CSV table of C-alpha atoms in Angstrom, one decimal:
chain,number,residue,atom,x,y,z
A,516,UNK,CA,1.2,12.7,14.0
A,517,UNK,CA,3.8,11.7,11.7
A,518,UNK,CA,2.9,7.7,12.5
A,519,UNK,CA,-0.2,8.8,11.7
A,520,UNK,CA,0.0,10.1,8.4
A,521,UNK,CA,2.4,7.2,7.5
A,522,UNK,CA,-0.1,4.2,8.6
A,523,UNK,CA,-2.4,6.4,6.6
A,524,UNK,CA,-0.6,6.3,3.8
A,525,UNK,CA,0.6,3.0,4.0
A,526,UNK,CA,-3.2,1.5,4.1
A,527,UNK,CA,-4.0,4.0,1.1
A,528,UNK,CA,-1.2,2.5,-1.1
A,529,UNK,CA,-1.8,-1.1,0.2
A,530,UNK,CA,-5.6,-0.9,-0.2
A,531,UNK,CA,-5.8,0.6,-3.5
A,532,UNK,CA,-3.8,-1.8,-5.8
A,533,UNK,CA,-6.0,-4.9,-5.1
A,534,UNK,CA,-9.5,-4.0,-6.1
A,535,UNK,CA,-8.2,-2.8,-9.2
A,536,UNK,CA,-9.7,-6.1,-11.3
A,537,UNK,CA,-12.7,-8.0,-11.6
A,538,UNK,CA,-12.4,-12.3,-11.4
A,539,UNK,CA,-15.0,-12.8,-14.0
A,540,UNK,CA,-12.1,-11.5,-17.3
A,541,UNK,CA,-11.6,-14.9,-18.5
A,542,UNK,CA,-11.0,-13.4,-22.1
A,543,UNK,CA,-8.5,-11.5,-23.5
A,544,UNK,CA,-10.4,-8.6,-25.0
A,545,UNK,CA,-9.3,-5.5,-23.7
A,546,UNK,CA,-12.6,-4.2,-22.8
A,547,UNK,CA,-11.1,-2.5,-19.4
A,548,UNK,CA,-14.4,-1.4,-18.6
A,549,UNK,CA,-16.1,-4.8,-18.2
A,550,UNK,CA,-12.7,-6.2,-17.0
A,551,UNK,CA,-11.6,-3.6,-13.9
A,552,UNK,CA,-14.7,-2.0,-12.9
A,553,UNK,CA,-16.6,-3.1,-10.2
A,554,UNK,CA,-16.3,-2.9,-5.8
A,555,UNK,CA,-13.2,-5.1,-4.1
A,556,UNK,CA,-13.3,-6.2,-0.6
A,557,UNK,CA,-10.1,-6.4,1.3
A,558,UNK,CA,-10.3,-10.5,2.2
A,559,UNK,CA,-6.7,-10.9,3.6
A,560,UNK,CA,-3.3,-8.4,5.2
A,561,UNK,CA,-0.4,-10.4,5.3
A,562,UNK,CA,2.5,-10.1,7.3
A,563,UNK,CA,5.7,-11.5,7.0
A,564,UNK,CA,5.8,-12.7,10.3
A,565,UNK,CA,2.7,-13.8,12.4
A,566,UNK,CA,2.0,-11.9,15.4
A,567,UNK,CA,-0.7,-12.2,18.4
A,568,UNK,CA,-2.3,-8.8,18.4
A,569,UNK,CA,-5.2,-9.3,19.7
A,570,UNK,CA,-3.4,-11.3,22.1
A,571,UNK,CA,-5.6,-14.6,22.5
A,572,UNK,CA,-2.4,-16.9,22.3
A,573,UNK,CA,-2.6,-17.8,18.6
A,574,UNK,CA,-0.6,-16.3,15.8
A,575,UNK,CA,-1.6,-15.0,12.5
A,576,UNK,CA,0.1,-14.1,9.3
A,577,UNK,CA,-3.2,-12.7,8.4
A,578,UNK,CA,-3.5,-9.7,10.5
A,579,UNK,CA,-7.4,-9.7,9.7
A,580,UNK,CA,-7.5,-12.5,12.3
A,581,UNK,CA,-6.2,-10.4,14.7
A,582,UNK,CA,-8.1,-7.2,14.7
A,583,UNK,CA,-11.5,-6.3,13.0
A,584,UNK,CA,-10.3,-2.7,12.6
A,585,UNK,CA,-9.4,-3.9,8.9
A,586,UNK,CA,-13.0,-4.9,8.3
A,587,UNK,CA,-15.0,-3.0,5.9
A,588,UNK,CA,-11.7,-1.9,4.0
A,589,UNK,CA,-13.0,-1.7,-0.2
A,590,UNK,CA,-12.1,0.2,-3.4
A,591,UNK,CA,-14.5,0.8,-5.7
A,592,UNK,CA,-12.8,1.2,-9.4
A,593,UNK,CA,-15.4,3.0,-11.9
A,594,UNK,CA,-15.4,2.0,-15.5
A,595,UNK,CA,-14.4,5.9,-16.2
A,596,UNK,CA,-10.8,5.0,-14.8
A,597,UNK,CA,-11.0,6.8,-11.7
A,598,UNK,CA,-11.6,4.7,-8.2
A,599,UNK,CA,-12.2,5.7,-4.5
A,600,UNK,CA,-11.2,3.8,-1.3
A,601,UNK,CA,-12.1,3.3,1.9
A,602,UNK,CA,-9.6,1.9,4.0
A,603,UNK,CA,-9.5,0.4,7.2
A,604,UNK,CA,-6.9,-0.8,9.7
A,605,UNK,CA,-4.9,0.1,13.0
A,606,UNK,CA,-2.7,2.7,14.1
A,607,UNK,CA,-0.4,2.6,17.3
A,608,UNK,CA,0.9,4.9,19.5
A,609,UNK,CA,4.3,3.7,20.2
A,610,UNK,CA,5.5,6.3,22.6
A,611,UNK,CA,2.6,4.8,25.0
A,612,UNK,CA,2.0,1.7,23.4
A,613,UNK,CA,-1.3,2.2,22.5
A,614,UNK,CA,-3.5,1.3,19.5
A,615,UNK,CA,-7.0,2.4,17.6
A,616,UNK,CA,-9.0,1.4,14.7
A,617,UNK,CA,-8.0,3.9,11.5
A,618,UNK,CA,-10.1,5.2,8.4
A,619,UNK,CA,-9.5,6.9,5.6
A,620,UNK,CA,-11.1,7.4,2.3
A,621,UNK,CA,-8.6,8.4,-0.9
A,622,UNK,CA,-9.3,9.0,-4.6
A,623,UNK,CA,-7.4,8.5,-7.8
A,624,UNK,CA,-7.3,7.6,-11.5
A,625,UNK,CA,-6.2,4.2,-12.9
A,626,UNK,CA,-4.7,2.3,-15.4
A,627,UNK,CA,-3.7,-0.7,-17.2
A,628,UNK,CA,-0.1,-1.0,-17.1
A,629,UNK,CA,0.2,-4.2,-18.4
A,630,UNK,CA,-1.2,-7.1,-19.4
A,631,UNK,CA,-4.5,-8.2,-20.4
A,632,UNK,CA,-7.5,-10.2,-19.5
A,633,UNK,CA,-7.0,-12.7,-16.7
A,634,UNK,CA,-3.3,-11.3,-15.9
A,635,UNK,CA,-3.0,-7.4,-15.5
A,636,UNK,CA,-1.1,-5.0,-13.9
A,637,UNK,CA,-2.2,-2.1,-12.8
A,638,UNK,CA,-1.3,1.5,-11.6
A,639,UNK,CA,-3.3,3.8,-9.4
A,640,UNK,CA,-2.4,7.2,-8.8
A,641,UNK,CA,-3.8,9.6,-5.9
A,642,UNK,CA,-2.9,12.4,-4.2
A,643,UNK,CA,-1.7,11.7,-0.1
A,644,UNK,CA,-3.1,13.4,2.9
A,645,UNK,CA,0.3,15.6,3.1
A,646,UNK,CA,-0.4,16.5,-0.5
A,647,UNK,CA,2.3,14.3,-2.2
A,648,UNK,CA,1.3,12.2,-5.7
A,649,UNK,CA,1.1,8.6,-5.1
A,650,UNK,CA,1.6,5.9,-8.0
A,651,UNK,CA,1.3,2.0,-6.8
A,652,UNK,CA,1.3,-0.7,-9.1
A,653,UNK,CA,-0.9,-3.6,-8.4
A,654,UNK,CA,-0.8,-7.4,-10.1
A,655,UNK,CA,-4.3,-9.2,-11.1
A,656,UNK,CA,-3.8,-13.2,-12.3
A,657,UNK,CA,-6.9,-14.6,-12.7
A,658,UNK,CA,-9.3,-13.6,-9.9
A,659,UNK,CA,-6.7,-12.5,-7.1
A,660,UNK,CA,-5.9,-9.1,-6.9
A,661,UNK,CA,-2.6,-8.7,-4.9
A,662,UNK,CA,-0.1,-5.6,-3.7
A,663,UNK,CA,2.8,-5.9,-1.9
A,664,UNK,CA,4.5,-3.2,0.2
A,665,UNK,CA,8.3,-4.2,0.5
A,666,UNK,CA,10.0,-3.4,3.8
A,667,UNK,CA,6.7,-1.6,5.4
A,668,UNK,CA,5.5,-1.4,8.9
A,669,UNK,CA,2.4,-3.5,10.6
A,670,UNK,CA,1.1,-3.3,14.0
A,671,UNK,CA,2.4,-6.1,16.8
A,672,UNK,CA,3.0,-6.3,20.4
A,673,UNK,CA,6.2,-5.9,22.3
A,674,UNK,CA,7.3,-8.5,25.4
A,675,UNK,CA,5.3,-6.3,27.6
A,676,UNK,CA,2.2,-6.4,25.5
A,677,UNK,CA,2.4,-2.7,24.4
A,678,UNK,CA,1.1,-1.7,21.2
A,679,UNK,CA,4.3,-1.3,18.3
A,680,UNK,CA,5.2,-1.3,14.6
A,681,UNK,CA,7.1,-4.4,13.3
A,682,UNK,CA,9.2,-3.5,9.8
A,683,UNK,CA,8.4,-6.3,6.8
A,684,UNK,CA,6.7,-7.0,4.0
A,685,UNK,CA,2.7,-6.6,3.8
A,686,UNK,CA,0.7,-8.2,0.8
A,687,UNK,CA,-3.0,-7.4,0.3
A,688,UNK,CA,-5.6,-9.4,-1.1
A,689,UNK,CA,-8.8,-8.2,-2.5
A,690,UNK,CA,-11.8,-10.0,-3.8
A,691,UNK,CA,-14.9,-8.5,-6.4
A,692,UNK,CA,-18.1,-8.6,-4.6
């Protein structure tokens, strides 16, 4: 349960900080409301190492070409500064080696953190399924929404094919519909 609630929370952090900004903010205005708000779709997980998950004898960094349990991840951020998302990926079993597709759906407030315009940074803040207060910052330069999670865990295979968690770095990338 415990890997559980951390792959949870690991996708809610991860998924959250890239739909935070719209590519159409070509200006520097300020107007956060026509900037940020708007649906993101999660385009691309990557790893710092490729893996073969899916185990069809070719290696992605993008972990989105290895399983379609990531598919339909999105974050919808709502002009009043407060977003919900729905995210999307896998959780594994190590003690069996085992995996399944994952979902979970968190909401929060946002805000401009710095920046303006094309180049902004944002933080989003949410409450956990264990109850703890999140905060996650989130960079937007140009139309590329990205978030990294430094020193995380991703799903991989072991030499026997089993189902396990690899530790590196993750970056999301989210795209406005």
């Amino acid at each position: 349960m415990k890997k559980i609630n951390l792959f949870v929370c690991t996708l809610a952090i991860a998924g959250l900080g890239f739909t935070s900004c719209s590519d159409d903010d070509s200006s520097n205005t300020g107007n956060t409301d026509v900037e940020i708000a708007g649906t993101y779709d999660l385009r691309e997980v990557n790893t710092q190492e490729a893996t073969d998950f899916d185990e069809d004898g070719t290696l992605h960094i993008n972990q989105m070409e290895e399983s379609d349990c990531y598919n339909n991840s999105k974050v919808t951020f709502n002009a009043d500064n407060t977003f919900t998302a729905d995210m999307n990926g896998i959780i594994v079993n190590e003690d069996n080696g085992t995996s399944a597709c994952a979902q979970t759906t968190v909401s929060g407030t946002w805000e401009i953190y710095a920046g303006t315009g094309a180049n902004v940074v944002l933080r989003v803040r949410y409450e956990d399924d264990n109850g703890d207060n999140v905060v996650a910052n989130f960079t937007k330069q140009g139309g590329k929404l990205t978030m990294y999670e430094l020193f995380s865990e991703y799903p991989d295979r072991n030499a026997q094919g089993g189902a396990v968690y690899t530790n590196g770095d993750v970056e999301f990338i989210y795209d406005k519909r």
